[in-house]
Amino acid sequence: MMKIFCTLVLSFILIHSYAQQGNYDVSSITEVMKKNAYSVKRDERIEFEVKAIDKAYYNVHKVITVLNEAGKDELLFYEFSDKFQSLEEVSIQIFDSKGKSVRKYSKSDLTKQATGEGLVPDGKVYYINPAMPGYPVTIQIDYELKYTGILDYPDFEVQLPEQSVEHAVFSVKIPPELDMRFKTKNTPIAPVITNDAKNKIYTWTVNNLPALEYESGSVSRESRYPKILISPNKFELDGYEGDMSSWQNFGKWYGTLAKDAINLTEDRKVFFKNMVKDISDDKEKIKTLYTYLQNNFRYVSIQLGIGGFKPFTADFVDKKKYGDCKALSNYMQACLQAVGLKSYQALINASYNKAPVDPDFPHNSFNHVIICVPVNNDSVWLECTSTTNDFAVLGSFTENRNALLITEDGGKLVATPKSKAAENCFVSITTVNLKDDGSGNATIELKTTGEYKQDFLHYIFDQKKDEQKKFLVNDLGFLQPDDFELSYEKDNKQSPVKLQMIFEKIPEFTAGNKQFLNPRIYKMWSYALPKAENRTQDFYFQHPFIKTDTTIYKLPEGFGLETLPKTKEIKFEYGSFKSNYVYDENKKTITTTAKLELIEYKIPAAKFLDTKKFFNEVMAEYTEKIVIKKL
């Protein structure tokens, strides 16, 4: 009891001492610190103290000046709490531009709500996002987290996008028999390492770092900005002790955690065996089970690690018909095992612009779980949270990474498939019926695969009509319709999307008896890439792709052709574009065809200027006009 009392007193003293106000007048910030900055880290002192393999405290004091509205995310305080991590004390103060305290908040002022749809024991999130009357403004945040079971040691995020740093100190106190590992990313700073009677102490200090100019489309921020990765050697979570000194050992721990979760009942195993009994090909068996999963189960979003890594059992998921990524992946593995097929769960860091995890530095950077099924010297990868993914196609969310397979011998890092343009296709076939007053209607058939199919089946059909219209016009680049109707066969995911559009005006403009038409009624590429001058970072597209279009303009009675654009062909190292135009005088139709292909999603910085020029030329092609006239 005395230990607990002393710890609470120490925490109070820490927070109280941190709360002593410094000089927060914005005028004291130098112009060097303001350049390219939306916020300035004035003072940050973070102490992470490991008391035991399963117990630690994380004390934070930080003062951030937000220079303008673009930096307002720094005003948001947001912390999870569950049975392993609890938010203890919180103190928040707001200061005006002169450094005068104008508002204070405590833990009782935070909004608290349950998280994880009841699936996370004691799962809560605390947050507050103070509204500001104007900028600049300064926020001071002091808080403590208590860990009772810990897998992830907190990293030192030295600097965020568009943020300069006046002063920051990050320290780790840890018993030497546990110790820890670290790796610097995008910074040369090294720790000062000292010892006291009980602990080994690592301290990093940073002063006067100017803001780094943000380069749109770059790799995710943890791979771009200065950061110190901190990783345990030994850890304990959920009563399971583990070792993260190697990927193999970390995989062994996860395998132990999940081994009892594959527990389908005997009657359900028979159900799945009967489902594939007439199928001889293993890939077809996998596809049949995967289709069953997609058609009958839904995904609930719970961040990997919140509430622990232990998946909900296969029997639980089978009855409830829902689960998070680890639960649905575990369920898929159980179904495959029931029909005699071996598979592996795989931990992965998901998002299209994430860098692969470092093979030489075991560290829990994972936020997602997928499945890998070995088949005849090949692998079938399954994204178990998606109801629309094509079979055996992961998509850019998890392609191009290193996944940690959880095997019988522990963890094994393997590369996931590389993104392929042919798996992300957008094919449009359009017939436009023109009237002599420039109005008309269009019938469009869209065949989509991969990421484009996700846009339609997973997003657009769930939206209200106004949001659908915004998506068609702003995201896909369609001419704005006066009315439209979208449809597809819900029971057939391979069916094309059908789109009917009505326009009061189709020509870009008219002059006398002439109408000036765009090459097609949607733009194959509709936005300019960011500036190329002085670029230092590789550029990430969402995914490689192939887009093809066939548009048939049916001319009004009494109209004929005056001018067609010339055939155009553009190429660069990572893609190509070709367009063609044909007039059929007998049928009074103009047929335009175009194909745009991007074969790589990641463009080296040195090649970005060529890439930008290519897409500028593609956009310029759309400005060329088909001219028809009344005869």
XYZ file of C-alpha atoms in Angstrom:
631
model
C 0.000 0.000 0.000
C 2.867 2.366 0.894
C 4.438 1.698 -2.554
C 1.189 2.635 -4.312
C 0.853 5.787 -2.182
C 4.413 6.871 -2.947
C 3.943 6.285 -6.657
C 0.783 8.429 -6.691
C 2.529 11.192 -4.754
C 5.479 11.089 -7.161
C 3.118 11.287 -10.139
C 1.354 14.296 -8.619
C 4.680 16.030 -7.953
C 5.861 15.329 -11.497
C 2.743 16.734 -13.086
C 2.625 19.691 -10.711
C 6.272 20.564 -11.336
C 5.878 20.238 -15.104
C 2.906 22.581 -14.973
C 5.049 25.531 -13.911
C 4.616 28.054 -16.713
C 7.498 29.083 -18.940
C 7.611 31.958 -21.408
C 4.871 31.076 -23.893
C 4.639 34.480 -25.573
C 4.549 33.722 -29.287
C 6.754 36.734 -30.025
C 9.674 34.868 -28.417
C 9.650 32.268 -31.232
C 12.338 33.031 -33.787
C 11.599 33.349 -37.493
C 13.773 30.305 -38.138
C 11.451 28.222 -35.943
C 8.364 29.620 -37.694
C 9.520 28.890 -41.245
C 7.488 26.054 -42.865
C 5.885 25.402 -39.449
C 2.241 25.043 -38.494
C 3.226 24.334 -34.892
C 6.219 24.732 -32.616
C 7.148 22.253 -29.887
C 8.240 24.717 -27.209
C 9.072 22.263 -24.461
C 8.639 18.518 -24.147
C 9.791 16.265 -21.311
C 8.808 12.614 -21.481
C 9.863 9.947 -19.006
C 9.106 6.279 -19.572
C 9.952 4.202 -16.507
C 9.838 0.408 -16.589
C 9.270 -0.986 -13.117
C 8.967 -4.660 -14.058
C 8.438 -6.846 -17.086
C 4.696 -6.072 -16.962
C 4.606 -2.676 -15.263
C 5.596 0.798 -16.424
C 4.697 4.492 -16.190
C 4.725 7.078 -18.968
C 4.820 10.734 -17.869
C 4.396 13.474 -20.468
C 4.804 17.218 -20.258
C 4.558 19.070 -23.564
C 3.938 22.625 -24.659
C 2.937 23.231 -28.262
C 2.271 26.571 -29.930
C -0.160 26.247 -32.823
C 0.648 29.028 -35.268
C -2.397 28.727 -37.522
C -5.449 26.597 -38.241
C -3.401 24.124 -40.307
C -1.767 22.967 -37.051
C -4.996 22.566 -35.065
C -4.601 18.763 -34.767
C -2.031 19.471 -32.046
C -4.879 20.739 -29.840
C -6.562 17.339 -29.755
C -5.900 15.194 -26.691
C -6.819 11.549 -27.327
C -5.811 8.491 -25.312
C -7.016 4.886 -25.139
C -7.503 3.040 -21.895
C -8.072 -0.676 -21.348
C -7.136 -3.373 -18.861
C -3.450 -3.003 -19.773
C -3.179 0.775 -20.041
C -4.892 3.349 -17.822
C -4.943 7.105 -18.043
C -4.097 8.510 -14.613
C -3.679 12.266 -14.109
C -4.385 14.853 -16.844
C -3.871 18.612 -16.806
C -4.393 20.814 -19.874
C -3.913 24.592 -20.109
C -4.553 26.965 -22.991
C -2.505 30.164 -23.376
C -3.151 33.128 -25.662
C -0.562 34.648 -27.992
C 0.904 36.680 -25.119
C 1.389 33.585 -22.973
C -1.512 34.311 -20.632
C -3.408 31.293 -19.302
C -7.028 31.516 -20.530
C -8.461 28.040 -19.934
C -7.771 24.913 -17.865
C -9.015 21.333 -18.089
C -8.606 18.238 -15.926
C -9.401 14.570 -16.483
C -13.002 15.136 -15.402
C -13.470 17.555 -18.325
C -12.546 14.931 -20.925
C -15.163 13.103 -22.948
C -15.093 9.386 -22.144
C -16.702 6.713 -24.278
C -16.515 2.953 -24.666
C -14.555 1.606 -27.607
C -14.308 -1.714 -29.417
C -18.057 -2.468 -29.597
C -17.878 -4.199 -26.217
C -15.108 -6.549 -27.384
C -12.276 -4.762 -25.560
C -12.183 -5.395 -21.782
C -12.495 -1.996 -20.066
C -12.007 -0.358 -23.442
C -12.431 3.410 -23.267
C -11.172 6.456 -25.082
C -10.669 9.848 -23.442
C -10.523 12.950 -25.578
C -10.977 16.698 -25.766
C -10.559 19.062 -28.704
C -10.785 22.611 -27.360
C -12.328 25.132 -29.766
C -10.104 28.153 -30.376
C -11.327 31.671 -31.203
C -8.165 32.369 -33.160
C -4.458 31.654 -33.665
C -1.677 31.555 -32.586
C -2.440 29.711 -29.364
C -0.393 27.544 -26.997
C -1.452 24.318 -25.283
C 0.288 22.676 -22.342
C -0.545 19.029 -21.709
C 0.583 16.995 -18.696
C -0.549 13.425 -18.199
C 0.468 9.976 -16.997
C -0.242 6.501 -18.353
C 0.060 3.415 -16.187
C 0.815 0.051 -17.821
C -0.081 -3.275 -16.212
C 1.046 -5.553 -19.005
C 3.087 -4.050 -21.808
C 4.202 -5.075 -25.274
C 4.971 -1.756 -26.980
C 7.465 0.637 -25.493
C 6.592 4.183 -26.608
C 8.761 5.609 -29.371
C 10.234 9.111 -29.260
C 8.544 11.102 -32.007
C 11.064 13.896 -32.220
C 9.268 15.995 -34.799
C 5.938 15.905 -36.612
C 5.094 17.251 -40.084
C 5.322 21.049 -40.324
C 6.601 21.261 -36.750
C 9.756 22.873 -35.407
C 11.251 21.943 -32.027
C 12.746 24.371 -29.524
C 13.465 21.836 -26.771
C 12.618 18.188 -26.133
C 13.931 15.519 -23.747
C 12.960 11.847 -23.836
C 14.240 9.408 -21.233
C 13.822 5.708 -20.535
C 14.557 4.241 -17.098
C 14.720 0.458 -17.081
C 16.152 -2.281 -14.853
C 19.407 -3.475 -16.481
C 18.299 -7.123 -16.378
C 15.450 -6.193 -18.764
C 17.177 -3.462 -20.790
C 15.813 -2.433 -24.180
C 16.858 -1.743 -27.779
C 16.580 1.420 -29.873
C 17.042 2.516 -33.469
C 17.334 6.049 -34.796
C 15.298 7.047 -37.856
C 16.091 10.163 -39.893
C 18.182 11.774 -37.163
C 21.802 11.591 -35.924
C 20.995 12.187 -32.238
C 22.359 9.641 -29.780
C 21.374 9.006 -26.164
C 23.366 9.750 -23.058
C 23.410 6.488 -21.095
C 23.788 6.587 -17.314
C 22.949 4.395 -14.326
C 21.454 4.882 -10.903
C 21.078 2.376 -8.088
C 18.303 0.420 -9.819
C 18.097 1.486 -13.454
C 19.846 2.017 -16.696
C 18.833 5.440 -18.047
C 18.758 6.503 -21.694
C 18.266 10.225 -22.396
C 17.820 11.916 -25.775
C 17.900 15.726 -25.969
C 16.923 17.881 -28.941
C 17.217 21.645 -29.365
C 16.315 24.101 -32.120
C 15.177 21.861 -34.956
C 13.640 23.854 -37.845
C 10.491 22.457 -39.447
C 10.894 20.082 -42.356
C 8.962 21.121 -45.436
C 6.162 18.667 -46.102
C 6.286 16.866 -49.445
C 2.837 15.675 -50.464
C 2.552 12.004 -51.389
C 5.594 10.916 -49.370
C 6.118 7.808 -47.284
C 4.180 7.726 -43.995
C 5.439 10.119 -41.350
C 7.137 7.538 -39.100
C 9.502 6.753 -41.973
C 10.002 10.378 -42.998
C 10.483 12.384 -39.801
C 13.030 12.115 -36.964
C 12.118 9.327 -34.589
C 13.690 6.926 -32.093
C 12.209 3.439 -32.155
C 12.160 1.853 -28.688
C 11.681 -1.890 -28.331
C 11.688 -4.275 -25.356
C 13.765 -7.410 -25.049
C 11.438 -9.112 -22.578
C 7.792 -8.236 -22.070
C 4.557 -9.561 -20.625
C 1.003 -8.928 -21.840
C -2.240 -10.629 -20.877
C -0.310 -12.975 -18.580
C 1.881 -14.221 -21.449
C 5.605 -13.542 -21.198
C 7.469 -12.954 -24.440
C 10.782 -12.083 -26.055
C 11.160 -9.494 -28.821
C 14.897 -9.738 -29.303
C 14.244 -11.622 -32.567
C 11.372 -11.894 -35.036
C 11.314 -15.646 -34.437
C 10.817 -15.227 -30.699
C 8.143 -12.577 -31.127
C 6.273 -14.921 -33.485
C 6.498 -17.727 -30.917
C 4.848 -15.479 -28.348
C 1.991 -14.556 -30.679
C 1.545 -18.190 -31.663
C 1.199 -19.198 -28.012
C -1.328 -16.429 -27.492
C -3.538 -17.590 -30.361
C -3.156 -21.370 -30.224
C -6.358 -22.070 -28.270
C -8.495 -19.738 -30.393
C -8.982 -22.241 -33.236
C -11.866 -24.098 -31.638
C -14.638 -24.738 -34.144
C -17.157 -27.288 -32.933
C -17.201 -30.698 -34.619
C -20.503 -30.036 -36.384
C -19.099 -26.820 -37.892
C -15.992 -28.657 -39.074
C -18.293 -31.143 -40.832
C -20.181 -28.202 -42.332
C -17.035 -26.848 -43.965
C -15.878 -30.265 -45.120
C -19.210 -30.747 -46.870
C -18.912 -27.293 -48.413
C -15.772 -28.312 -50.351
C -16.209 -32.094 -50.635
C -16.781 -31.997 -54.405
C -13.841 -29.650 -55.077
C -10.486 -31.222 -55.887
C -8.380 -28.103 -56.446
C -6.989 -26.564 -53.242
C -7.192 -23.009 -54.541
C -10.855 -23.480 -55.364
C -11.435 -24.822 -51.854
C -9.773 -21.714 -50.397
C -11.838 -19.482 -52.686
C -15.078 -21.186 -51.625
C -14.305 -20.712 -47.922
C -13.177 -17.110 -48.496
C -16.400 -16.317 -50.367
C -18.384 -17.768 -47.454
C -16.468 -15.485 -45.069
C -17.086 -12.406 -47.244
C -20.799 -13.112 -47.640
C -21.611 -13.899 -44.028
C -19.326 -11.934 -41.694
C -18.693 -8.288 -40.971
C -15.660 -6.447 -39.747
C -15.596 -4.376 -36.565
C -12.691 -1.983 -36.213
C -10.495 -2.557 -33.179
C -6.916 -1.342 -33.430
C -4.452 -4.206 -33.150
C -3.019 -4.150 -29.641
C -5.938 -2.348 -28.035
C -7.426 -4.848 -25.627
C -4.529 -7.208 -26.282
C -3.360 -9.339 -29.175
C -5.276 -12.465 -28.247
C -7.911 -13.108 -30.933
C -11.517 -13.935 -30.166
C -12.107 -17.631 -30.635
C -13.309 -19.134 -33.896
C -16.407 -20.445 -32.139
C -17.241 -16.938 -30.876
C -16.857 -15.429 -34.355
C -18.821 -18.283 -35.938
C -21.794 -17.546 -33.675
C -21.610 -13.741 -33.671
C -20.783 -13.367 -37.383
C -18.350 -10.492 -36.777
C -14.840 -9.793 -35.567
C -11.814 -7.553 -35.863
C -8.863 -8.302 -38.154
C -7.226 -10.828 -35.839
C -10.546 -12.546 -35.034
C -11.619 -12.883 -38.684
C -8.155 -14.077 -39.722
C -8.150 -16.623 -36.907
C -11.615 -17.773 -38.014
C -10.463 -18.166 -41.624
C -7.503 -20.204 -40.418
C -9.876 -22.438 -38.435
C -12.079 -22.995 -41.515
C -9.051 -23.922 -43.617
C -7.759 -26.263 -40.934
C -11.160 -27.963 -40.795
C -10.792 -29.020 -44.458
C -7.138 -30.059 -44.105
C -5.420 -26.919 -45.413
C -2.515 -25.347 -43.537
C -2.379 -21.577 -43.264
C -0.577 -18.917 -41.266
C -1.702 -15.731 -39.651
C 0.512 -12.820 -40.638
C 1.092 -9.553 -38.770
C 1.580 -6.527 -41.002
C 1.869 -2.738 -40.935
C -0.984 -1.671 -43.198
C -1.439 1.463 -45.346
C -0.469 2.119 -48.947
C 2.502 4.381 -48.096
C 3.998 2.447 -45.180
C 7.607 1.343 -45.477
C 8.249 -2.377 -44.838
C 9.269 -3.243 -41.276
C 13.008 -3.474 -40.718
C 14.262 -7.099 -40.862
C 17.181 -6.172 -38.601
C 15.213 -4.486 -35.812
C 12.369 -6.488 -34.230
C 9.784 -3.909 -33.191
C 6.018 -4.067 -33.001
C 4.996 -1.713 -35.808
C 2.068 -3.930 -36.787
C -1.534 -2.756 -36.963
C -3.267 -5.527 -38.925
C -3.538 -9.302 -39.435
C -4.013 -11.208 -42.708
C -3.756 -14.859 -43.786
C -1.189 -16.661 -45.938
C -2.004 -20.103 -47.378
C 0.859 -22.110 -48.948
C -0.330 -23.905 -52.094
C 1.952 -25.865 -54.458
C 5.119 -23.789 -53.959
C 3.051 -20.620 -54.086
C 1.112 -18.537 -51.577
C -2.467 -17.367 -51.492
C -2.900 -14.187 -49.446
C -6.288 -13.303 -47.949
C -7.579 -9.997 -46.595
C -10.224 -11.272 -44.174
C -11.783 -7.930 -43.228
C -12.998 -7.057 -46.740
C -16.321 -8.129 -48.234
C -15.318 -6.855 -51.699
C -11.657 -7.810 -52.268
C -11.023 -10.104 -55.186
C -9.889 -13.564 -54.121
C -6.136 -13.815 -53.499
C -5.609 -10.070 -54.075
C -4.567 -8.105 -50.998
C -4.719 -4.580 -52.396
C -2.399 -1.661 -51.719
C -3.346 -1.638 -48.018
C -1.013 -4.580 -47.319
C 0.947 -5.226 -50.526
C 4.646 -4.335 -50.845
C 5.412 -5.020 -47.149
C 7.175 -7.473 -44.884
C 4.659 -9.646 -43.049
C 5.496 -11.681 -39.953
C 4.184 -15.197 -40.537
C 3.260 -16.980 -37.309
C 4.634 -20.469 -37.984
C 5.168 -23.558 -35.817
C 8.804 -22.453 -35.394
C 8.013 -18.857 -34.541
C 7.951 -15.659 -36.559
C 9.254 -15.486 -40.108
C 9.397 -12.263 -42.133
C 8.249 -12.694 -45.729
C 7.418 -10.202 -48.467
C 3.772 -9.756 -49.436
C 2.931 -9.564 -53.163
C 3.919 -6.527 -55.174
C 1.089 -4.309 -56.411
C 0.165 -4.960 -60.036
C -1.528 -2.556 -62.413
C -3.583 -5.372 -63.949
C -5.295 -5.990 -60.601
C -6.649 -2.428 -60.433
C -8.639 -1.868 -63.595
C -11.236 0.774 -64.429
C -13.015 0.097 -67.711
C -15.725 2.463 -68.916
C -17.956 2.072 -71.951
C -20.141 5.094 -72.614
C -22.815 5.954 -75.147
C -23.772 9.632 -75.289
C -26.982 10.641 -77.071
C -26.650 14.288 -78.074
C -29.513 16.638 -78.870
C -29.241 19.671 -81.114
C -29.638 22.072 -78.153
C -26.595 20.564 -76.410
C -28.549 18.520 -73.880
C -28.533 14.750 -73.826
C -28.120 11.591 -71.833
C -25.425 9.008 -71.328
C -25.415 5.305 -70.546
C -22.216 4.147 -68.865
C -21.065 0.656 -67.971
C -18.201 0.487 -65.496
C -16.203 -2.673 -64.937
C -13.851 -2.354 -61.991
C -11.380 -4.569 -60.164
C -9.162 -4.199 -57.125
C -9.081 -0.765 -55.506
C -11.626 0.658 -57.960
C -14.130 -2.056 -57.122
C -13.619 -1.254 -53.453
C -14.564 2.372 -54.173
C -17.865 1.366 -55.690
C -18.997 -1.701 -53.786
C -17.567 -0.764 -50.391
C -18.193 2.967 -50.469
C -20.355 4.635 -53.078
C -23.429 2.402 -52.847
C -23.594 2.998 -49.100
C -23.863 6.771 -49.590
C -26.815 9.092 -50.097
C -27.383 10.411 -53.613
C -25.733 13.795 -52.976
C -22.574 12.072 -51.726
C -22.630 9.699 -54.697
C -22.776 12.697 -57.017
C -19.797 14.325 -55.287
C -17.828 11.100 -55.683
C -18.661 10.808 -59.391
C -17.764 14.436 -60.108
C -14.925 15.187 -57.676
C -13.206 11.797 -57.425
C -13.878 10.192 -60.796
C -13.963 13.406 -62.812
C -17.362 12.981 -64.491
C -19.157 15.899 -66.084
C -21.704 17.080 -63.510
C -25.083 15.533 -64.319
C -28.457 17.125 -63.702
C -29.740 13.725 -62.702
C -28.297 10.228 -62.513
C -29.016 6.695 -61.409
C -26.539 4.056 -60.231
C -27.252 0.330 -60.195
C -25.595 -3.074 -60.018
C -26.542 -6.657 -59.239
C -25.990 -6.941 -55.503
C -25.839 -10.730 -55.619
C -23.144 -10.709 -58.289
C -19.973 -8.889 -57.253
C -18.522 -9.384 -60.731
C -21.373 -7.539 -62.432
C -20.622 -4.117 -63.927
C -21.888 -0.907 -62.392
C -24.464 0.772 -64.592
C -24.835 4.514 -64.631
C -27.514 6.603 -66.332
C -26.866 10.342 -66.587
C -28.967 13.249 -67.831
C -27.398 16.573 -68.838
C -28.870 19.910 -69.764
C -25.543 20.759 -71.381
C -22.900 18.349 -72.667
C -20.647 20.500 -74.923
C -17.900 22.477 -73.197
C -19.220 25.453 -75.154
C -21.115 26.326 -78.362
C -20.439 28.939 -81.024
C -23.019 29.584 -83.722
C -23.955 26.246 -85.256
C -20.989 24.450 -83.681
C -20.672 22.372 -80.513
C -17.289 21.795 -78.872
C -17.164 18.436 -77.090
C -14.619 17.032 -74.659
C -12.939 13.762 -75.681
C -15.113 11.907 -73.147
C -17.524 12.819 -70.350
C -15.074 12.026 -67.570
C -11.424 12.859 -67.001
C -9.098 9.870 -66.980
C -6.825 11.900 -64.712
C -8.188 14.903 -62.875
C -5.667 16.378 -60.458
C -2.248 17.962 -60.737
C 0.587 16.281 -58.885
C 2.429 18.370 -56.264
C 5.410 20.517 -57.138
C 8.492 18.686 -58.361
C 11.189 21.281 -57.645
C 13.704 20.234 -54.965
C 11.802 17.058 -54.139
C 13.747 14.727 -51.852
C 11.109 12.068 -51.081
C 9.751 9.266 -53.247
C 6.140 9.780 -54.345
C 3.459 7.193 -53.546
C 0.385 6.721 -55.699
C -2.451 4.846 -53.996
C -1.841 1.929 -56.368
C -0.754 1.134 -59.940
C -3.653 0.905 -62.392
C -4.999 0.498 -65.899
C -7.865 2.746 -67.011
C -9.517 2.307 -70.397
C -12.399 4.228 -71.927
C -14.580 3.868 -74.981
C -16.997 6.726 -75.591
C -19.483 6.797 -78.467
C -21.053 10.134 -79.259
C -24.292 9.792 -81.240
C -24.734 13.048 -83.144
C -28.082 14.862 -83.345
C -30.080 14.703 -86.537
C -28.635 17.087 -89.110
C -25.171 17.370 -87.474
C -21.824 16.306 -88.872
C -18.141 16.374 -87.946
C -15.918 19.372 -88.441
C -12.750 18.537 -86.434
C -11.303 15.556 -84.543
C -8.271 15.754 -82.227
C -5.222 13.909 -83.436
C -4.275 10.505 -82.054
C -2.004 10.999 -79.071
C 0.556 8.674 -77.509
C 2.594 9.597 -74.430
C 5.099 7.412 -72.598
C 7.423 7.649 -69.645
C 9.366 5.102 -67.602
C 6.459 4.088 -65.382
C 3.421 4.445 -67.612
C 1.766 5.287 -70.892
C -1.280 6.978 -72.395
C -2.869 6.583 -75.822
C -6.016 8.092 -77.321
C -7.699 7.666 -80.705
C -10.729 9.158 -82.512
C -12.855 7.691 -85.319
C -15.848 9.250 -87.141
C -18.425 7.012 -88.798
C -20.271 9.206 -91.281
C -22.904 6.586 -92.063
C -23.862 6.026 -88.439
C -23.204 9.646 -87.452
C -21.113 8.523 -84.466
C -17.764 9.551 -83.066
C -15.899 6.849 -81.150
C -13.083 7.888 -78.837
C -10.826 5.360 -77.132
C -8.172 5.930 -74.491
C -5.925 3.892 -72.226
C -3.945 5.173 -69.240
C -1.540 2.836 -67.458
C 0.675 3.319 -64.397
C 2.848 0.277 -63.724
C 4.552 1.417 -60.487
C 2.935 2.911 -57.409
C 6.191 4.238 -55.891
C 8.099 6.810 -57.927
C 11.714 7.663 -56.999
C 12.204 11.336 -56.175
C 14.652 11.677 -59.090
C 11.943 10.523 -61.518
C 9.094 12.589 -60.119
C 9.531 15.531 -62.491
C 9.057 13.193 -65.481
C 6.005 11.718 -63.768
C 4.449 15.129 -63.192
C 5.060 16.137 -66.821
C 3.414 12.928 -68.022
C 0.224 13.456 -66.027
C 0.117 17.131 -67.017
C 0.103 16.033 -70.646
C -2.659 13.516 -69.933
C -4.767 16.290 -68.404
C -3.985 18.569 -71.352
C -5.332 15.943 -73.765
C -8.768 16.340 -72.191
C -8.803 20.039 -73.153
C -8.660 19.185 -76.861
C -12.038 19.426 -78.533
C -14.198 17.446 -80.912
C -16.072 19.983 -83.037
C -19.421 19.104 -84.576
C -21.667 21.429 -86.533
C -25.182 21.623 -87.837
C -25.122 20.999 -91.583
